[in-house]
Short mmCIF file of C-alpha atoms in Angstrom, two decimals:
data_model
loop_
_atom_site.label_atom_id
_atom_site.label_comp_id
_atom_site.label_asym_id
_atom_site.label_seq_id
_atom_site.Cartn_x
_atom_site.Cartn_y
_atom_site.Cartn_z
CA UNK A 63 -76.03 41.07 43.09
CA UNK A 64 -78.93 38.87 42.63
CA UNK A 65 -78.96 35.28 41.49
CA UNK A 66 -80.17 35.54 38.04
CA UNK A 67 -77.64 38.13 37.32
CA UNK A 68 -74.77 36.40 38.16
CA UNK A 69 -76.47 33.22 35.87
CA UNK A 70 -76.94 35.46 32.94
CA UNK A 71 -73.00 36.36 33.56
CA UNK A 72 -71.90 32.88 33.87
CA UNK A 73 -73.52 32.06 30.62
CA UNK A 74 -72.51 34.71 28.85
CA UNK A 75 -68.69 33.93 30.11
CA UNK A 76 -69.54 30.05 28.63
CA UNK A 77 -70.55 31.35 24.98
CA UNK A 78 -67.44 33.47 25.09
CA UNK A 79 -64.95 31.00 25.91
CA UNK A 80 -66.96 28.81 23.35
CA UNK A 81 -66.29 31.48 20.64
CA UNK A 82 -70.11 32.06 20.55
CA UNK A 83 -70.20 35.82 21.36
CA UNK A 84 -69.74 38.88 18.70
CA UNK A 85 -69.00 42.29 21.00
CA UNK A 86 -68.51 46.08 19.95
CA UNK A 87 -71.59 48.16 17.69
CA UNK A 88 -69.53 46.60 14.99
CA UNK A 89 -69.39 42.92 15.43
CA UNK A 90 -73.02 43.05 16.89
CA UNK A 91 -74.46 45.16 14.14
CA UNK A 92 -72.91 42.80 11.42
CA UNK A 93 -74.30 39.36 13.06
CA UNK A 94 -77.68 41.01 13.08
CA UNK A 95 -77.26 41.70 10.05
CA UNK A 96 -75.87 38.66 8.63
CA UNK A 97 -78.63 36.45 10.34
CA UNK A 98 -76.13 35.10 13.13
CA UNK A 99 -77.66 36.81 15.73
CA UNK A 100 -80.02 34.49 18.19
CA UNK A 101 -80.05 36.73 20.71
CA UNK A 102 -78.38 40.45 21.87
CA UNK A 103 -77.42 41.54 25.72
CA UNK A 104 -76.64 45.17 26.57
CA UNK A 105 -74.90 45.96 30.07
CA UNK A 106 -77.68 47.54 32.43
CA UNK A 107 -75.57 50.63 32.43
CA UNK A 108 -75.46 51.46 28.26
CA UNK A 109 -77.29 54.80 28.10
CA UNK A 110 -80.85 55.35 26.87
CA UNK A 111 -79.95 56.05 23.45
CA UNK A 112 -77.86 53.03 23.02
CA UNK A 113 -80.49 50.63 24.82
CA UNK A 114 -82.76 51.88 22.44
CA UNK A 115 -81.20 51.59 19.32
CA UNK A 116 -81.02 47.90 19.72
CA UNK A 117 -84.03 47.55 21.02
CA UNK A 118 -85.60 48.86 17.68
CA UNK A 119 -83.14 46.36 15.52
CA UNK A 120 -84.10 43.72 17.48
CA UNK A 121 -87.72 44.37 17.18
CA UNK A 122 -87.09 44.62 13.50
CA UNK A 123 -84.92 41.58 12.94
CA UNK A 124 -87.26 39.41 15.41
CA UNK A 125 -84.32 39.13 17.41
CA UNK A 126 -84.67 38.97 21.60
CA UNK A 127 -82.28 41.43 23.61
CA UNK A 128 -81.62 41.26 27.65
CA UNK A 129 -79.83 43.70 29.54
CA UNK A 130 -77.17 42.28 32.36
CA UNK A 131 -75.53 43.65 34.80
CA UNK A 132 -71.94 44.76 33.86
CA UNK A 133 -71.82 42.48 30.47
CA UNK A 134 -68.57 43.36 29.72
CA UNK A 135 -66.47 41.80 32.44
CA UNK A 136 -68.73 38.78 32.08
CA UNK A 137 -67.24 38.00 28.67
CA UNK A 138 -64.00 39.54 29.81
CA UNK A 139 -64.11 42.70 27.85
CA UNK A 140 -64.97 45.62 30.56
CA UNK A 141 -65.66 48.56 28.08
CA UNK A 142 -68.16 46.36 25.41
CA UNK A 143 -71.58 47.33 25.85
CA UNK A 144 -73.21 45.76 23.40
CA UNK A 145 -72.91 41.80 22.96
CA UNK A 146 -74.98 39.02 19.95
CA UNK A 147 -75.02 35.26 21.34
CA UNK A 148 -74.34 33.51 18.24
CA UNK A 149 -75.36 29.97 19.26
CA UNK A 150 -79.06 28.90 20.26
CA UNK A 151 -78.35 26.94 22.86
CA UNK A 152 -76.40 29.38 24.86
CA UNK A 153 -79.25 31.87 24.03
CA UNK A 154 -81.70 29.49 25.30
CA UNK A 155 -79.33 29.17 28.37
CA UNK A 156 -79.15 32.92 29.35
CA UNK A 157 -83.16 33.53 28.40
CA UNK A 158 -83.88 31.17 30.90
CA UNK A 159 -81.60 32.75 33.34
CA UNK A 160 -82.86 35.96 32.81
CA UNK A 161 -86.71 34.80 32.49
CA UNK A 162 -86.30 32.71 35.43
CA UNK A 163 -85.17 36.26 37.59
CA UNK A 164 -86.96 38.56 36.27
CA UNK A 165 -84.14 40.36 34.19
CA UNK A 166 -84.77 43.00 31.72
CA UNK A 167 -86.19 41.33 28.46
CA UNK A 168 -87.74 42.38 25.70
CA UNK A 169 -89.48 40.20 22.76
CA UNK A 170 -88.14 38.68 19.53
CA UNK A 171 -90.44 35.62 18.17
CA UNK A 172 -91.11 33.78 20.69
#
């Protein structure tokens, strides 16, 4: 697994532990929603459908979304698909890890 994966995981296992990470449609859906959303990660395997789905409420919230490399086990939850950084610095932390290897991003406000 490349580098920038395995950075993107190791952040997202930091915001976890720091109780900065909502997972499941639910808990995601509801920080977007409720404006606590900075930024939303989908494992690389979610289907189509599901990938885009959140890509369109992103794109309408102004919200940024990455896709990593089995997400779930990263923030210790294998079968979550979907996950909403709450915090901006740990968002800031995993954009850069993704932007810095060429992960799968797409837009928000920046």
């Amino acid at each position: 697994m490349s580098d920038g994966q395995n950075g993107a995981r190791n952040a997202l296992g930091f915001a976890m532990k720091a109780g900065k990470v909502a997972s499941g449609d639910f808990a995601v859906d509801k920080a977007l929603k409720s404006g606590r959303a900075r930024l939303i990660v989908i494992d690389a395997d979610a289907s189509e459908n599901t990938k885009k789905r959140w890509r369109d409420a992103c794109s309408y919230r102004g919200i940024p979304l990455v896709t990593v490399r089995d997400m779930g086990l990263a923030i210790g939850k294998s079968a979550r698909i979907v996950a909403a950084i709450t915090d901006e610095g740990f968002s800031a932390m995993l954009l850069r890890n993704c932007s810095e290897n060429n992960a799968d991003y797409y837009g928000g406000e920046e």
